[in-house]
Amino acid sequence: MLREVSQKRVLPFLGQITRGLSASALPEQVQYDPQTSSVPTPQPAPFSYVPPGRNHLFVPGPVNIHERVLRAMHVPGQNHRDPWFAQFFKDCLEESKLIYGTKEATPFIFSGTGTGGWEAALCNTLSPGDKVVCFRYGLFSHLWIDMMQRLGLDVQVVDRPWGEGADENTLEDILRKDTDKKIKAVAVVHNETTTGVTSDIAGCRKAMDAVNHPALLLVDGVSSIGALEFRMDDWRVDVAVTGSQKALSLPTGLAFVAASPKALEAMKSAKLKRVYYDFADMLRTNPSGNVPYTPSLAMLYGMRESIKMLREEGMENVFARHHRLGEGARRAVEGWGLQLLCKNPRWRSDSLTVVEVPEGVDSNKIVKTAYAKYDLSLGIGLAQINGKVFRIGHLGNMNELMLVSALAGAEMAMIDAGVPIKPGSGVGKAIEYWHQTSSVIKTRESLVQ
Ligand code: PLP
């Protein structure tokens, strides 16, 4: 069951995918030859054309940004040393607790991305050579493990098939055998954005408790926090991480990290080198509303608005909305007669849907056609499942009618790519489900009584 799998199995795909991504994501006027150059060379645009309407952004991050958030971010340059900033920043930190479901943890906001949040989680709590257990079931869990290894941690990698999640029984078994309590941390990617799999963090905590194991529980919530149920205090997560471009529906650029009292205690003896992501510098300055380096004010304004919107909606409603969206997408896949990569319903993600395409069809062709013909951005299959699946992101600032446009676009692009699909088969299933389950917007209830 347990196997230590070398990076070689996954890494050869990374270069391929990175190159593929760079090439397809570049604006038309930039020519980029991955064989000869690592830096794109700007070329005169032969013809500039912006299609009417808007691009339909349905990758699982970066996601759509609400106009309220965009407007909140539209601010002139300001000085974060002026007196207003301290209370503003303290409020930002306090407000961020909402997304983790915590009252007890200490929140941090770094300029950076989810990857920076990973580093903060590890460097602030662990020492070189410390033993960490981590499940690997997609590109992101792989990359976090790669970071752990590069930082000098001793990682017990538990490989799982791509399309499955963390196996609590295996975890319990590993921890039971660790009688000397050598394992210092269990690291879990809550929502694996490669495969559309959500692991059960409460279940992992239960497995740890069942054998009374003192390891820290470090959780990557990059594509779950703010969209899917996340209860940091109840699950006793020690460090939780997310990035601004996911469920918070902001531009990329902030890493959100929260640390439990136990994690802050572990920090005192943690010997991994840390500089930019050192909690200690934040703990020295944040309580008085200060920051150790220049903050991104526009992002903080955006974040405050985005969390305000989540609070207005209510987190339980946010989770329910994501479930409705996810279920609608899954019904569409069923209507198309296709399969999800995630076969077991217990792990199906409500933040994205990963669709397997039939043998002989290249899913990259579907993604390219969707963009070229319908101005729809879908997610490609990553690493070893490139060409075999495509991903529909439905996390963050999203509603049913937005998602139905992606389902319609995916449907048409699949037909274009030769998938035998009846027009309307997937969209029909989704709307059949949504018209029965969607609720009236809170402030408009009186209109339909
Ligand atoms: N973890 C997960 C689950 C992700 O989906 C991603 C990015 O998509 C990351 C980590 C890395 O985050 P970033 O690209 O913001 O560094």
Coordinates of C-alpha atoms and ligand atoms in Angstrom, one line a residue:
M1 CA 0.0 0.0 0.0
L2 CA 2.7 2.4 1.0
R3 CA 5.3 3.3 -1.5
E4 CA 8.0 5.9 -1.6
V5 CA 7.7 7.1 -5.1
S6 CA 10.5 9.1 -6.6
Q7 CA 9.9 12.5 -8.0
K8 CA 11.0 11.2 -11.4
R9 CA 7.5 9.7 -11.9
V10 CA 5.9 13.1 -11.9
L11 CA 8.6 15.6 -12.6
P12 CA 9.1 14.8 -16.3
F13 CA 5.6 16.0 -16.9
L14 CA 6.1 19.3 -15.1
G15 CA 8.4 20.9 -17.7
Q16 CA 6.0 19.8 -20.4
I17 CA 3.0 21.3 -18.7
T18 CA 4.8 24.5 -17.7
R19 CA 5.8 25.0 -21.3
G20 CA 2.3 24.2 -22.5
L21 CA 0.8 26.6 -20.1
S22 CA 3.2 29.4 -20.9
A23 CA 2.6 29.1 -24.6
S24 CA -1.2 28.9 -24.5
A25 CA -1.6 31.6 -21.8
L26 CA 0.3 34.3 -23.6
P27 CA -1.4 37.1 -25.4
E28 CA -1.4 36.7 -29.2
Q29 CA 1.2 39.3 -29.9
V30 CA 3.9 37.6 -27.8
Q31 CA 5.8 34.8 -29.6
Y32 CA 7.4 32.3 -27.3
D33 CA 9.5 29.4 -28.4
P34 CA 10.1 27.2 -25.4
Q35 CA 13.0 25.4 -27.2
T36 CA 15.1 28.5 -27.7
S37 CA 14.1 31.0 -25.1
S38 CA 12.9 31.2 -21.6
V39 CA 11.9 34.8 -21.9
P40 CA 9.0 35.8 -24.3
T41 CA 10.1 38.2 -27.0
P42 CA 7.4 40.9 -27.7
Q43 CA 6.5 41.1 -31.4
P44 CA 4.4 43.7 -33.1
A45 CA 0.8 42.5 -33.0
P46 CA -0.3 41.6 -36.5
F47 CA -3.9 42.3 -35.8
S48 CA -5.4 43.4 -32.5
Y49 CA -8.9 42.3 -31.8
V50 CA -10.8 42.1 -28.5
P51 CA -13.9 39.9 -28.9
P52 CA -17.2 41.3 -27.8
G53 CA -18.8 40.2 -24.5
R54 CA -16.5 39.0 -21.9
N55 CA -14.1 36.2 -21.4
H56 CA -15.7 33.3 -19.4
L57 CA -13.1 32.4 -16.8
F58 CA -13.6 28.9 -15.5
V59 CA -10.2 27.7 -14.4
P60 CA -10.0 26.7 -10.7
G61 CA -8.1 29.9 -9.9
P62 CA -7.5 32.6 -10.7
V63 CA -11.3 33.2 -10.6
N64 CA -13.8 35.9 -11.5
I65 CA -13.5 39.1 -9.4
H66 CA -16.7 40.8 -8.4
E67 CA -17.2 44.5 -9.4
R68 CA -17.5 45.4 -5.7
V69 CA -14.1 44.1 -5.1
L70 CA -12.6 45.7 -8.2
R71 CA -14.1 49.1 -7.1
A72 CA -12.7 48.6 -3.6
M73 CA -9.3 48.1 -5.0
H74 CA -9.3 51.2 -7.2
V75 CA -7.4 53.5 -4.8
P76 CA -4.7 56.0 -5.2
G77 CA -1.3 55.4 -3.7
Q78 CA -1.4 55.7 0.1
N79 CA 1.1 55.6 2.9
H80 CA 0.7 52.6 5.2
R81 CA 2.6 54.5 7.9
D82 CA -0.2 57.1 8.1
P83 CA -2.2 56.7 11.3
W84 CA -5.3 55.2 9.7
F85 CA -3.5 52.0 8.6
A86 CA -3.0 50.4 12.0
Q87 CA -6.7 49.9 12.7
F88 CA -7.4 49.1 9.1
F89 CA -4.8 46.3 9.1
K90 CA -5.9 44.9 12.5
D91 CA -9.4 44.7 11.1
C92 CA -8.2 42.9 8.0
L93 CA -6.4 40.3 10.1
E94 CA -9.4 39.9 12.4
E95 CA -11.8 39.6 9.5
S96 CA -9.7 36.9 7.8
K97 CA -10.5 34.5 10.6
L98 CA -13.9 34.0 9.1
I99 CA -12.6 32.0 6.1
Y100 CA -10.7 29.5 8.3
G101 CA -13.6 29.0 10.7
T102 CA -11.4 30.0 13.6
K103 CA -11.5 32.1 16.7
E104 CA -8.3 30.7 18.3
A105 CA -5.8 30.8 15.5
T106 CA -3.5 33.7 14.7
P107 CA -3.9 34.9 11.1
F108 CA -1.1 36.2 8.9
I109 CA -1.3 37.9 5.5
F110 CA 1.8 37.8 3.3
S111 CA 2.4 39.3 -0.1
G112 CA 2.9 36.1 -2.0
T113 CA 1.0 33.1 -3.4
G114 CA -0.2 29.8 -2.0
T115 CA 3.3 28.4 -2.5
G116 CA 4.6 31.0 -0.2
G117 CA 1.9 30.0 2.3
W118 CA 3.2 26.4 2.0
E119 CA 6.7 27.6 2.9
A120 CA 5.5 29.6 5.8
A121 CA 3.6 26.6 7.2
L122 CA 6.7 24.4 7.0
C123 CA 9.5 26.8 8.0
N124 CA 7.8 28.2 11.0
T125 CA 7.0 24.9 12.6
L126 CA 9.6 22.3 11.7
S127 CA 13.4 21.6 11.8
P128 CA 15.7 20.1 9.3
G129 CA 15.3 16.3 9.2
D130 CA 11.9 16.3 10.8
K131 CA 9.6 13.6 9.7
V132 CA 6.5 14.6 7.8
V133 CA 3.7 12.4 6.4
C134 CA 2.1 13.6 3.2
F135 CA -0.4 12.1 0.8
R136 CA 0.4 12.6 -2.9
Y137 CA -2.6 12.5 -5.3
G138 CA -2.0 15.3 -7.7
L139 CA 0.4 18.0 -8.9
F140 CA -0.1 20.3 -5.9
S141 CA 0.5 17.6 -3.3
H142 CA 3.5 16.6 -5.3
L143 CA 4.9 20.1 -5.4
W144 CA 4.3 20.6 -1.7
I145 CA 6.2 17.4 -1.0
D146 CA 9.0 18.6 -3.4
M147 CA 9.3 21.8 -1.3
M148 CA 9.4 19.7 1.9
Q149 CA 12.3 17.6 0.5
R150 CA 14.1 20.7 -0.8
L151 CA 13.8 22.2 2.7
G152 CA 15.5 19.1 4.2
L153 CA 12.5 17.5 5.7
D154 CA 12.2 13.7 5.8
V155 CA 8.9 13.1 4.0
Q156 CA 7.0 9.8 4.1
V157 CA 5.1 10.0 0.9
V158 CA 1.9 8.1 0.7
D159 CA 1.0 7.7 -2.9
R160 CA -2.7 7.5 -3.7
P161 CA -4.3 7.1 -7.2
W162 CA -5.0 10.4 -8.8
G163 CA -8.8 10.7 -8.4
E164 CA -8.7 9.5 -4.7
G165 CA -8.2 11.4 -1.5
A166 CA -6.4 11.0 1.8
D167 CA -7.0 7.6 3.3
E168 CA -7.6 7.9 7.0
N169 CA -7.0 4.2 7.8
T170 CA -3.5 4.4 6.2
L171 CA -2.8 7.5 8.2
E172 CA -3.9 5.9 11.4
D173 CA -1.8 2.9 10.7
I174 CA 1.3 4.9 10.0
L175 CA 0.8 7.0 13.1
R176 CA 0.1 3.9 15.3
K177 CA 3.4 2.4 14.2
D178 CA 5.3 5.6 15.1
T179 CA 5.6 4.6 18.7
D180 CA 8.6 7.0 19.3
K181 CA 6.5 9.9 18.0
K182 CA 9.1 10.8 15.4
I183 CA 6.5 12.1 13.0
K184 CA 6.3 15.9 13.6
A185 CA 3.7 16.8 11.1
V186 CA 0.9 15.4 8.9
A187 CA 0.4 17.5 5.8
V188 CA -2.7 17.3 3.7
V189 CA -3.9 19.1 0.6
H190 CA -7.6 19.5 1.4
N191 CA -8.8 20.1 -2.2
E192 CA -6.4 18.7 -4.8
T193 CA -7.0 21.1 -7.7
T194 CA -5.4 18.7 -10.2
T195 CA -8.0 16.0 -9.7
G196 CA -11.1 17.6 -8.2
V197 CA -10.8 15.6 -5.0
T198 CA -11.6 17.0 -1.5
S199 CA -10.1 15.0 1.3
D200 CA -11.7 14.7 4.7
I201 CA -9.7 16.8 7.1
A202 CA -12.0 16.0 10.1
G203 CA -11.4 12.3 9.2
C204 CA -7.6 12.8 9.2
R205 CA -7.8 14.6 12.6
K206 CA -9.9 11.6 13.9
A207 CA -7.2 9.2 12.7
M208 CA -4.6 11.3 14.6
D209 CA -6.7 11.4 17.7
A210 CA -7.4 7.6 17.5
V211 CA -3.8 6.9 18.3
N212 CA -3.2 10.0 20.4
H213 CA -0.5 11.3 18.0
P214 CA 0.9 14.7 18.8
A215 CA 2.0 15.6 15.2
L216 CA 1.0 19.0 13.8
L217 CA -1.8 19.0 11.2
L218 CA -0.8 21.3 8.3
V219 CA -3.4 21.8 5.7
D220 CA -3.3 23.3 2.2
G221 CA -6.7 24.9 1.8
V222 CA -5.7 26.8 -1.3
S223 CA -8.7 25.8 -3.4
S224 CA -11.0 25.0 -0.5
I225 CA -10.8 27.8 2.1
G226 CA -13.6 30.3 1.5
A227 CA -15.5 27.9 -0.7
L228 CA -15.8 24.6 1.1
E229 CA -16.6 23.8 4.7
F230 CA -13.4 24.5 6.7
R231 CA -13.4 24.4 10.5
M232 CA -9.9 25.1 11.7
D233 CA -10.8 25.1 15.4
D234 CA -13.1 22.1 15.3
W235 CA -10.7 20.0 13.2
R236 CA -7.7 21.3 15.3
V237 CA -5.8 22.3 12.1
D238 CA -2.4 23.7 13.2
V239 CA -1.5 25.7 10.1
A240 CA -4.0 26.5 7.2
V241 CA -3.0 28.1 4.0
T242 CA -4.7 29.7 1.1
G243 CA -4.1 32.2 -1.8
S244 CA -6.0 35.3 -2.8
Q245 CA -6.8 34.2 -6.4
K246 CA -9.0 31.2 -5.3
A247 CA -12.2 31.4 -3.3
L248 CA -11.5 34.9 -2.1
S249 CA -11.9 36.0 -5.7
L250 CA -9.1 38.5 -5.7
P251 CA -6.2 39.0 -8.0
T252 CA -3.2 36.7 -7.3
G253 CA -0.8 38.2 -4.7
L254 CA -1.7 37.5 -1.1
A255 CA -0.9 34.3 0.8
F256 CA -3.2 33.8 3.8
V257 CA -1.9 31.6 6.6
A258 CA -3.4 30.9 10.1
A259 CA -1.5 29.2 12.9
S260 CA -3.0 27.5 16.0
P261 CA -1.6 28.1 19.5
K262 CA 0.1 24.7 19.2
A263 CA 1.8 25.8 15.9
L264 CA 3.1 29.0 17.5
E265 CA 4.5 27.0 20.3
A266 CA 6.2 24.7 17.8
M267 CA 7.7 27.8 16.2
K268 CA 9.8 28.5 19.3
S269 CA 11.9 25.4 18.7
A270 CA 11.5 25.1 14.9
K271 CA 15.0 25.4 13.2
L272 CA 14.2 25.6 9.5
K273 CA 15.7 28.8 8.1
R274 CA 13.0 31.5 7.5
V275 CA 13.3 35.1 6.5
Y276 CA 10.4 36.6 4.5
Y277 CA 7.8 34.2 5.8
D278 CA 8.9 34.3 9.4
F279 CA 5.9 34.5 11.7
A280 CA 8.1 36.1 14.4
D281 CA 8.4 39.3 12.3
M282 CA 4.7 39.4 11.9
L283 CA 4.0 38.7 15.6
R284 CA 6.4 41.6 16.5
T285 CA 4.5 44.1 14.4
N286 CA 1.0 43.0 13.6
P287 CA -0.6 43.3 17.1
S288 CA 0.0 47.1 16.9
G289 CA -1.3 47.2 13.3
N290 CA 2.2 47.3 11.8
V291 CA 3.8 45.3 9.1
P292 CA 7.4 44.3 8.6
Y293 CA 7.4 45.2 4.9
T294 CA 5.3 47.2 2.5
P295 CA 1.8 45.8 2.2
S296 CA -0.3 45.7 -1.0
L297 CA -2.9 48.2 0.0
A298 CA -5.1 47.6 -3.0
M299 CA -5.2 43.9 -2.3
L300 CA -6.0 44.5 1.4
Y301 CA -8.9 46.8 0.3
G302 CA -10.1 44.1 -2.0
M303 CA -9.8 41.4 0.6
R304 CA -11.8 43.4 3.1
E305 CA -14.6 43.8 0.5
S306 CA -14.5 40.1 -0.5
I307 CA -14.7 38.9 3.1
K308 CA -17.5 41.4 3.7
M309 CA -19.4 39.8 0.8
L310 CA -18.8 36.3 2.3
R311 CA -20.1 37.5 5.6
E312 CA -23.2 39.1 4.1
E313 CA -23.9 35.8 2.3
G314 CA -23.1 33.7 5.4
M315 CA -20.5 31.0 5.3
E316 CA -23.1 28.2 5.5
N317 CA -24.8 29.6 2.4
V318 CA -21.4 29.9 0.7
F319 CA -20.8 26.2 1.3
A320 CA -24.3 25.4 0.1
R321 CA -23.9 27.5 -3.0
H322 CA -20.6 25.7 -3.9
H323 CA -22.3 22.4 -3.4
R324 CA -25.2 23.4 -5.7
L325 CA -22.7 24.5 -8.3
G326 CA -20.6 21.4 -8.0
E327 CA -23.6 19.1 -8.1
G328 CA -25.0 20.9 -11.2
A329 CA -21.7 20.4 -13.0
R330 CA -21.6 16.8 -12.0
R331 CA -25.1 16.3 -13.4
A332 CA -24.0 17.9 -16.6
V333 CA -21.1 15.4 -16.9
E334 CA -23.6 12.6 -16.3
G335 CA -25.8 14.1 -19.0
W336 CA -22.9 14.1 -21.4
G337 CA -22.4 10.4 -20.7
L338 CA -18.9 11.1 -19.4
Q339 CA -17.0 10.2 -16.2
L340 CA -15.6 12.3 -13.4
L341 CA -11.9 11.6 -12.6
C342 CA -13.0 11.3 -9.0
K343 CA -15.1 8.1 -8.9
N344 CA -15.9 7.9 -5.2
P345 CA -18.7 10.4 -4.2
R346 CA -17.2 11.0 -0.8
W347 CA -14.3 12.9 -2.3
R348 CA -16.0 14.9 -5.1
S349 CA -15.0 18.5 -5.0
D350 CA -17.5 21.4 -4.9
S351 CA -14.8 23.8 -6.1
L352 CA -14.0 22.2 -9.4
T353 CA -15.1 19.4 -11.6
V354 CA -12.5 17.3 -13.5
V355 CA -14.0 15.6 -16.6
E356 CA -12.5 12.6 -18.3
V357 CA -12.7 12.6 -22.1
P358 CA -13.3 9.5 -24.1
E359 CA -10.3 7.4 -25.3
G360 CA -8.8 8.9 -28.5
V361 CA -9.9 12.5 -27.7
D362 CA -7.3 15.0 -26.7
S363 CA -8.7 17.2 -23.9
N364 CA -6.2 19.9 -24.8
K365 CA -8.1 20.3 -28.1
I366 CA -11.3 20.9 -26.2
V367 CA -9.7 23.5 -24.0
K368 CA -8.1 25.3 -27.0
T369 CA -11.3 25.3 -29.0
A370 CA -13.3 26.5 -26.0
Y371 CA -11.0 29.5 -25.8
A372 CA -10.6 30.1 -29.5
K373 CA -14.2 29.8 -30.5
Y374 CA -16.3 30.6 -27.4
D375 CA -13.9 32.8 -25.3
L376 CA -14.2 30.3 -22.5
S377 CA -11.2 29.5 -20.4
L378 CA -11.2 26.0 -19.0
G379 CA -8.5 24.3 -17.0
I380 CA -6.2 21.8 -18.8
G381 CA -5.3 18.4 -17.3
L382 CA -2.1 18.7 -15.4
A383 CA 1.0 16.5 -15.4
Q384 CA 0.3 12.8 -16.1
I385 CA -3.4 13.4 -16.8
N386 CA -2.7 16.1 -19.4
G387 CA -4.7 15.4 -22.6
K388 CA -7.0 13.0 -20.7
V389 CA -9.2 15.4 -18.6
F390 CA -10.3 19.1 -18.5
R391 CA -11.2 21.1 -15.5
I392 CA -14.2 23.3 -14.9
G393 CA -13.6 25.7 -11.9
H394 CA -16.6 26.9 -10.0
L395 CA -15.2 28.4 -6.9
G396 CA -15.4 31.9 -5.6
N397 CA -17.5 34.6 -7.1
M398 CA -19.9 32.4 -9.1
N399 CA -23.5 31.6 -9.6
E400 CA -25.6 29.2 -11.6
L401 CA -26.1 31.3 -14.7
M402 CA -22.4 32.0 -14.9
L403 CA -21.6 28.3 -14.6
V404 CA -24.2 27.3 -17.2
S405 CA -22.3 29.4 -19.7
A406 CA -19.2 27.3 -19.0
L407 CA -21.2 24.0 -19.3
A408 CA -22.7 25.2 -22.6
G409 CA -19.2 26.3 -23.9
A410 CA -17.6 23.0 -22.8
E411 CA -20.5 21.1 -24.5
M412 CA -20.0 22.9 -27.8
A413 CA -16.2 22.6 -27.7
M414 CA -16.5 18.9 -27.0
I415 CA -18.8 18.5 -30.0
D416 CA -16.3 20.4 -32.1
A417 CA -13.6 18.0 -30.9
G418 CA -15.6 15.0 -32.0
V419 CA -17.0 13.8 -28.7
P420 CA -20.4 12.3 -29.4
I421 CA -22.6 14.5 -27.3
K422 CA -26.2 15.6 -27.9
P423 CA -26.4 19.5 -27.7
G424 CA -28.2 20.4 -24.4
S425 CA -27.6 17.0 -22.8
G426 CA -25.3 18.3 -20.0
V427 CA -26.8 21.8 -19.7
G428 CA -30.3 20.3 -19.5
K429 CA -29.3 18.1 -16.6
A430 CA -27.7 21.0 -14.8
I431 CA -30.6 23.4 -15.1
E432 CA -33.1 20.7 -14.2
Y433 CA -31.2 20.4 -10.9
W434 CA -30.7 24.1 -10.4
H435 CA -34.2 25.3 -11.0
Q436 CA -35.3 22.9 -8.2
T437 CA -32.5 23.7 -5.7
S438 CA -31.5 27.3 -6.2
S439 CA -32.7 29.7 -3.6
V440 CA -34.2 33.1 -4.0
I441 CA -31.6 35.9 -3.3
K442 CA -31.9 36.9 0.3
T443 CA -32.8 40.5 -0.3
R444 CA -35.4 39.7 -3.0
E445 CA -37.6 37.2 -1.2
S446 CA -40.5 39.7 -1.1
L447 CA -40.6 39.7 -4.9
V448 CA -41.6 36.1 -5.2
Q449 CA -44.1 35.6 -2.3
Ligands
PLP1 N1 -2.2 24.3 -3.6 C1 -3.2 24.1 -4.4 C2 -4.2 23.1 -4.0 C3 -3.3 24.8 -5.6 O1 -4.4 24.7 -6.4 C4 -2.3 25.7 -5.9 C5 -2.4 26.5 -7.2 O2 -3.3 26.4 -8.0 C6 -1.2 25.9 -5.1 C7 -1.2 25.2 -3.9 C8 -0.1 26.8 -5.4 O3 -0.6 28.1 -5.2 P1 0.1 29.4 -6.0 O4 0.0 29.1 -7.5 O5 -0.8 30.5 -5.6 O6 1.4 29.5 -5.5

